[in-house]
Coordinates of C-alpha atoms and ligand atoms in Angstrom, one line a residue:
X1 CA 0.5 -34.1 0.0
X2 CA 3.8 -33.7 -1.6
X3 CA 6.5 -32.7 1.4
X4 CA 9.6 -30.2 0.7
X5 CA 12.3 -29.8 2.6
X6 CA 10.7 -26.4 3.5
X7 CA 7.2 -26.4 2.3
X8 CA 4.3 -28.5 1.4
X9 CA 1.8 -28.7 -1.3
X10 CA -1.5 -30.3 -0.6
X11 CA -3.7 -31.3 -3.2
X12 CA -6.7 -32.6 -1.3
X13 CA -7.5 -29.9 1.9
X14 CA -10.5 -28.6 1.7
X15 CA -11.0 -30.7 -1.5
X16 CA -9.2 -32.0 -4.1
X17 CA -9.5 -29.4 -6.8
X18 CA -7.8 -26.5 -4.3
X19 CA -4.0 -26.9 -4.1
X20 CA -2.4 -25.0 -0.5
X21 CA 0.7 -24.3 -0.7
X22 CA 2.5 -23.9 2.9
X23 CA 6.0 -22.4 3.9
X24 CA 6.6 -24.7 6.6
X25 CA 9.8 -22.9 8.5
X26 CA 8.2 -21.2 11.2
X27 CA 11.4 -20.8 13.7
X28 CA 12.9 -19.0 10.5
X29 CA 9.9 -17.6 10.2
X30 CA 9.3 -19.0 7.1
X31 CA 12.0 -16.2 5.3
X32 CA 12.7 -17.4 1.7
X33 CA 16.1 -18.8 1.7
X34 CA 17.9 -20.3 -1.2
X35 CA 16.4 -23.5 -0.3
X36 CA 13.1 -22.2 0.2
X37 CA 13.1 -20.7 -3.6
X38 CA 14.1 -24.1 -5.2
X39 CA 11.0 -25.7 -3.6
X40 CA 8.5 -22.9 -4.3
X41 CA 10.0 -24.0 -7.8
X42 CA 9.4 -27.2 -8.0
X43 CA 6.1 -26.8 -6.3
X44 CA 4.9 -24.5 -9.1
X45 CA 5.9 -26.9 -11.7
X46 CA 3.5 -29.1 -10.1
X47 CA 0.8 -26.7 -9.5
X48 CA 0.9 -25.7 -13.1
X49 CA 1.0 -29.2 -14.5
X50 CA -2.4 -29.8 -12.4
X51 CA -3.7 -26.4 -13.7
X52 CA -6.8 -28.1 -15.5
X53 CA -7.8 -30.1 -12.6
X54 CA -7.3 -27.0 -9.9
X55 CA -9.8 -24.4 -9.4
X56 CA -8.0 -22.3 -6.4
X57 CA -4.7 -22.0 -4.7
X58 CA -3.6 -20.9 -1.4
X59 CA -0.4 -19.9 0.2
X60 CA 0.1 -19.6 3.4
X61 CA 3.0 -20.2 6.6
X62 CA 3.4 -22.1 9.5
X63 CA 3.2 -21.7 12.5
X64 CA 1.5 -18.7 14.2
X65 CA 3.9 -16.2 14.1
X66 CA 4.6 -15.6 10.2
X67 CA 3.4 -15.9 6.8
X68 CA 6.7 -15.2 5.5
X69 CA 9.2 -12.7 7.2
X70 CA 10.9 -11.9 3.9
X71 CA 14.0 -13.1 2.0
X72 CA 16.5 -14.8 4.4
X73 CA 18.6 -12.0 5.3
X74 CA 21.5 -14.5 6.6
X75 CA 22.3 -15.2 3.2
X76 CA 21.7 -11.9 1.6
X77 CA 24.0 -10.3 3.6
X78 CA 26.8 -12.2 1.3
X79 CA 25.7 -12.3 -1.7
X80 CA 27.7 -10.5 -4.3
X81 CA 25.9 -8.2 -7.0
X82 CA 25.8 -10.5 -9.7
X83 CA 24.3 -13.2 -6.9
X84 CA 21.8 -10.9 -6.4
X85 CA 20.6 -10.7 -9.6
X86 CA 20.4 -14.0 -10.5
X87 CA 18.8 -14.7 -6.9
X88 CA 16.0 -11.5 -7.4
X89 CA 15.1 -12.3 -10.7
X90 CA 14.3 -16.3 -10.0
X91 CA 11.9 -14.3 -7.2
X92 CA 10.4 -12.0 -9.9
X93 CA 10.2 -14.6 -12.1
X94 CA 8.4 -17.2 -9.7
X95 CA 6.3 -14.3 -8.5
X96 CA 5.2 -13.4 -12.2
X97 CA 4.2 -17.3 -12.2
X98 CA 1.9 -17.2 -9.4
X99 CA 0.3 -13.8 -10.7
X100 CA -0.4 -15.7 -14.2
X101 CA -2.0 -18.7 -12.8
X102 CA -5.6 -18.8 -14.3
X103 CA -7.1 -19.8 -10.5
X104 CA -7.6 -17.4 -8.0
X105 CA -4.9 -17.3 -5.5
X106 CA -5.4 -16.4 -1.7
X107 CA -2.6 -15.6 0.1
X108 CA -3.5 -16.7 3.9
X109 CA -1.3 -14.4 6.1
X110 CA -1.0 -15.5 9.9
X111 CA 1.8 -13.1 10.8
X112 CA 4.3 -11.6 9.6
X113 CA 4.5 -10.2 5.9
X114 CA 7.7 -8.7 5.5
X115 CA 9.5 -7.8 2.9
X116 CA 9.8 -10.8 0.0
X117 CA 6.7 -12.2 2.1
X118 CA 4.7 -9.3 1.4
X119 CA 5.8 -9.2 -2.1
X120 CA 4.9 -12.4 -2.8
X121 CA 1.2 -11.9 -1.0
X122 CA 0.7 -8.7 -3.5
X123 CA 1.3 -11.5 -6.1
X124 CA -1.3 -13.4 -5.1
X125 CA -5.1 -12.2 -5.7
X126 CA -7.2 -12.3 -2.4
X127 CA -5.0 -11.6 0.8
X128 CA -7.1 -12.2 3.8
X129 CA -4.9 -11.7 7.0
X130 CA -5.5 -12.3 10.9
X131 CA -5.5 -9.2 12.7
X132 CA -2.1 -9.4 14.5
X133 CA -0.6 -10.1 11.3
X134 CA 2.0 -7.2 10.1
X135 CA 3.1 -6.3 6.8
X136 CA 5.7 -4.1 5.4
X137 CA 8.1 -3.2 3.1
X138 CA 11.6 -2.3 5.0
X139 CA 14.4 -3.4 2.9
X140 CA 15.5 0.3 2.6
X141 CA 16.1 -0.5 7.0
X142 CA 18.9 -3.3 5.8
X143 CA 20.4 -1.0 3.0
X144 CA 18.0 -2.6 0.2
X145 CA 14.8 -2.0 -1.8
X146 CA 11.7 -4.1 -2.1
X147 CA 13.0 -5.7 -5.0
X148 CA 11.0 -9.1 -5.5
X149 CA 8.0 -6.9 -7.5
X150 CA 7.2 -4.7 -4.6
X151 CA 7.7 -1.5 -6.2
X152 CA 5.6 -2.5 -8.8
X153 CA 3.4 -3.9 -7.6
X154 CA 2.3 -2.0 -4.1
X155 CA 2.8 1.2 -6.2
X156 CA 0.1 -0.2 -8.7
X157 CA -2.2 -1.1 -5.5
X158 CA -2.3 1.9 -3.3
X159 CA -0.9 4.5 -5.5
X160 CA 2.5 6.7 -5.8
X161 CA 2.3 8.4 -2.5
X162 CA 1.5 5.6 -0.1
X163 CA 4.0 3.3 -1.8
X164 CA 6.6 6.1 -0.9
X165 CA 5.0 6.7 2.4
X166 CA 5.5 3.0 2.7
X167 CA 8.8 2.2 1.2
X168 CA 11.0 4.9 1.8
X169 CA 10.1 4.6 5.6
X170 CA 10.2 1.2 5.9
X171 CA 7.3 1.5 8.0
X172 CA 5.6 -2.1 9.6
X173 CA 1.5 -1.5 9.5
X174 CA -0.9 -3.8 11.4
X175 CA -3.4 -6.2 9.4
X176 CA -6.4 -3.2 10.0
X177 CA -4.3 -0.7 8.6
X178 CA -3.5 -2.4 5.4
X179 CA -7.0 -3.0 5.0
X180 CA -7.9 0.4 5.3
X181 CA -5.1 1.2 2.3
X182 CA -6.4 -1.7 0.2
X183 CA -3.8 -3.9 0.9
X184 CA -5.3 -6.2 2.5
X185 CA -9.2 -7.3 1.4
X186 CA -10.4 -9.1 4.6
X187 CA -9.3 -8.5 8.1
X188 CA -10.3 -11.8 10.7
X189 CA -9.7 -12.5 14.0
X190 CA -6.3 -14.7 14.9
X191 CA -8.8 -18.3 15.1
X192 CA -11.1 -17.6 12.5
X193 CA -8.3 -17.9 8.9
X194 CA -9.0 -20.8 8.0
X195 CA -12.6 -20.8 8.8
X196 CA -12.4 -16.8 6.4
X197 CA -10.3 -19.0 3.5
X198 CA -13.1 -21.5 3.5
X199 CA -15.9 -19.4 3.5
X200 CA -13.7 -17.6 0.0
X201 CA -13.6 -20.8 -1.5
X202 CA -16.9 -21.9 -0.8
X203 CA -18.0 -18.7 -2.5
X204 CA -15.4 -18.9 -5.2
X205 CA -16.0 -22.2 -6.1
X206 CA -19.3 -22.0 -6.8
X207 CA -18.5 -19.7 -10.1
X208 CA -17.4 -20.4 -13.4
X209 CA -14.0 -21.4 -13.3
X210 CA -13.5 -19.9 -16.8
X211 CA -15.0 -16.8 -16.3
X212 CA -13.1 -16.3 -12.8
X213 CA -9.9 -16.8 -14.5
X214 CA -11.0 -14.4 -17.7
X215 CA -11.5 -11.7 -14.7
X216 CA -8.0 -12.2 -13.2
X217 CA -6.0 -11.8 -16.2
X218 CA -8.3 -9.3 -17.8
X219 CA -8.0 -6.7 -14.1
X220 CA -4.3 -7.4 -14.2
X221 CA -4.0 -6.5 -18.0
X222 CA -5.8 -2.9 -16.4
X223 CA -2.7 -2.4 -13.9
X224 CA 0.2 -3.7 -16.9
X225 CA -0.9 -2.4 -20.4
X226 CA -2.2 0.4 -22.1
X227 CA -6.3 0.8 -21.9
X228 CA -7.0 -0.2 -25.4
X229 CA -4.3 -3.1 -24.6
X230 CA -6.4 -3.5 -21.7
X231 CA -9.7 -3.7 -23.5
X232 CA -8.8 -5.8 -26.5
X233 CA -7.8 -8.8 -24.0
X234 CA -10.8 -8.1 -22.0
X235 CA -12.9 -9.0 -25.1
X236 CA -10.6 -11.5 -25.9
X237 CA -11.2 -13.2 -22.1
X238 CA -15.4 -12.6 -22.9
X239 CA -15.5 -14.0 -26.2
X240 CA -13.6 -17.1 -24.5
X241 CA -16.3 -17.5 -22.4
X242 CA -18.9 -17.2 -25.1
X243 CA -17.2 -21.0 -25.9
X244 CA -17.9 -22.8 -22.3
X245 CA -20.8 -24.5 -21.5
X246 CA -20.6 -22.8 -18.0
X247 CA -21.9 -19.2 -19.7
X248 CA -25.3 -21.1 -21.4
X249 CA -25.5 -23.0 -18.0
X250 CA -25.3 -19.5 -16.2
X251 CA -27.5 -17.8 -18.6
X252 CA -29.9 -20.8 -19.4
X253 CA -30.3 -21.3 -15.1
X254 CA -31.3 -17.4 -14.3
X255 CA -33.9 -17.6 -16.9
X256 CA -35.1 -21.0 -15.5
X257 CA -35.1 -19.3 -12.1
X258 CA -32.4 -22.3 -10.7
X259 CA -28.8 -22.3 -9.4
X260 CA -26.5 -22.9 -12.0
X261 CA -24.5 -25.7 -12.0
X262 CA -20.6 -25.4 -13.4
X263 CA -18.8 -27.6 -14.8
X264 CA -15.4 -25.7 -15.5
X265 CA -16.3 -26.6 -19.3
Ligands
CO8_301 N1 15.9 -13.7 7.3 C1 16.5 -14.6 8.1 N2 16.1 -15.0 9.3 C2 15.0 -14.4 9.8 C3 14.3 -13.5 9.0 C4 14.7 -13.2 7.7 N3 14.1 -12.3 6.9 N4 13.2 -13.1 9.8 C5 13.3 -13.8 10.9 N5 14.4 -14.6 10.9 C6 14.8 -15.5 12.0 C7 15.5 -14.7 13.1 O1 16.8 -14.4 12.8 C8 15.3 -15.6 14.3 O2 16.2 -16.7 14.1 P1 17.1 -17.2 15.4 O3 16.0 -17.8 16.3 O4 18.0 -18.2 14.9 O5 17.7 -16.0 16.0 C9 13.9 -16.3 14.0 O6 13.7 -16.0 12.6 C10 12.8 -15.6 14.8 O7 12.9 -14.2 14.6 P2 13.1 -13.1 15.8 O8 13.8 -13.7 16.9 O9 13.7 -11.9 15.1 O10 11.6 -12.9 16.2 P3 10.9 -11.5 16.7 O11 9.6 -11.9 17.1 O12 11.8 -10.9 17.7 O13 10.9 -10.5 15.4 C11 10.4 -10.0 13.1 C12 10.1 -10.9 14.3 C13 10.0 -8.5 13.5 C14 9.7 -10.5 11.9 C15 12.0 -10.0 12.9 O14 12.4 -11.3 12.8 C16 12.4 -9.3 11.7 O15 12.4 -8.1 11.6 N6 12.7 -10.0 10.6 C17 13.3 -9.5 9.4 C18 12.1 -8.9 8.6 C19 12.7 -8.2 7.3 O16 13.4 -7.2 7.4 N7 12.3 -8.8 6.2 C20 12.7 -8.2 4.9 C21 13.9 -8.9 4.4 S1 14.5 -8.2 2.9 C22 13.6 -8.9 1.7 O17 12.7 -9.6 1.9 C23 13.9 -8.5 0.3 C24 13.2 -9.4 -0.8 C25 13.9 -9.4 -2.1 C26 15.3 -9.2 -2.1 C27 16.3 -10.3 -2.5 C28 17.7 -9.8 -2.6 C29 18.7 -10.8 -3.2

């Protein structure tokens, strides 16, 4: 485990090839402060120097109040405009990171998602949430708007109307809700996240960790680019495969009537 001053990474829980990555403020309700964005920093460098030997991440908050209440609206309130920029686009930028990342990401939310927090669970790929968790985008409430990719990115998820719907009222939806909208892929009860994360990874890690990857950059290229943009790097991501020894271990076990066994190679 490698300790922040306000979040940890841990490289070995449930196993050693799944990295979790875990705001660990929770009387600030884990809000991303300053300090907070410098670690998520340096913890990506480290995730993404592992990259080869990970085959999932997951982010998720203390406590059991919050996955992450939003930016920290303490210091926010004094930033100047230049501040801001610099400040919002290290949280674009770090956001953008976690999107690329060639694993599948779960965003674990146990509370709260507010604001930056949601912004950066819409960055992730799998958001499974307990069902007193509460999401939201209500930055236009403190004179702001969702500005760490939730524009883009909840506009690209549930479509033009509900992102206004949601945005320009600032409105806080429960867990079942989001679910309902698409935000959300798995609703559990408050006891049973970890046990849900497990059973993700469990199925997750069973695949080809090359093909899985493939997937995730090939649907976000569908959301980003241009359809024939969008299909040339989804042959691109299949003819990759075509290389690994996972797809002739796929193939060569359903004709031999056997689980296949993957290597990531
Ligand atoms: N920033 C700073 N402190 C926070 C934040 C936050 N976002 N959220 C909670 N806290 C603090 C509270 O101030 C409180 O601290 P203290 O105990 O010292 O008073 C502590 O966490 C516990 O919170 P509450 O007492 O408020 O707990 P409640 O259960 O009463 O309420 C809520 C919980 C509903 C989550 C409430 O805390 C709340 O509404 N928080 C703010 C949520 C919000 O508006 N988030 C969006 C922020 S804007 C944003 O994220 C923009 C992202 C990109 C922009 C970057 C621009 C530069």
């Amino acid at each position: 485990m490698v300790k922040f001053e306000t979040l940890e990474l841990i490289f070995d829980s449930p196993r050693e090839d799944v990295a979790t990555l875990r705001f660990n403020q929770p009387e600030l309700l884990n809000a991303l402060s300053k300090a907070v964005v410098k670690d998520l920093q340096a913890a990506l460098d480290q995730i993404e120097s592992s990259a080869s030997l990970l085959r999932a991440l997951v982010i998720t908050g203390s406590g059991d109040r919050a996955f992450v209440a939003g930016a920290d609206i303490t210091e926010m309130v004094k930033m100047t405009p230049s501040e801001a920029r610099s400040y919002l686009r290290r949280l674009q930028q770090l956001f953008n990171r976690i999107e690329r990342l060639r694993v599948p990401v779960i965003a674990a939310i146990n509370g709260y998602a507010l604001g930056g927090g949601l912004e950066l669970a819409l960055a992730c790929d799998i958001r499974i949430a307990t069902e007193k968790s509460v999401v939201g985008l209500p930055e236009v409430s403190l004179g702001l708007i969702p500005s760490a990719g939730g524009t883009q990115r909840l506009t690209r998820i549930v479509g033009e109307s509900m992102a206004k719907l949601m945005i320009l009222t600032g409105e806080r939806i429960n867990a079942t809700i989001a679910y309902e909208r698409g935000i959300i892929a798995k609703v559990v009860k408050d006891d049973q996240l970890d046990a849900a994360v497990d059973s993700m990874l469990n199925s997750l890690l069973k695949l080809a960790p090359v093909a899985i990857g493939g997937a995730k950059i090939a649907i976000q290229a569908a959301l980003n680019v241009p359809m024939t943009s969008g299909l040339e790097i989804e042959l691109n991501e299949a003819v990759n495969c075509f290389g690994t020894k996972d797809l002739r271990e796929g193939m060569t076990a359903f004709i031999e009537k056997r689980k296949a066994k993957f290597t990531g190679n």
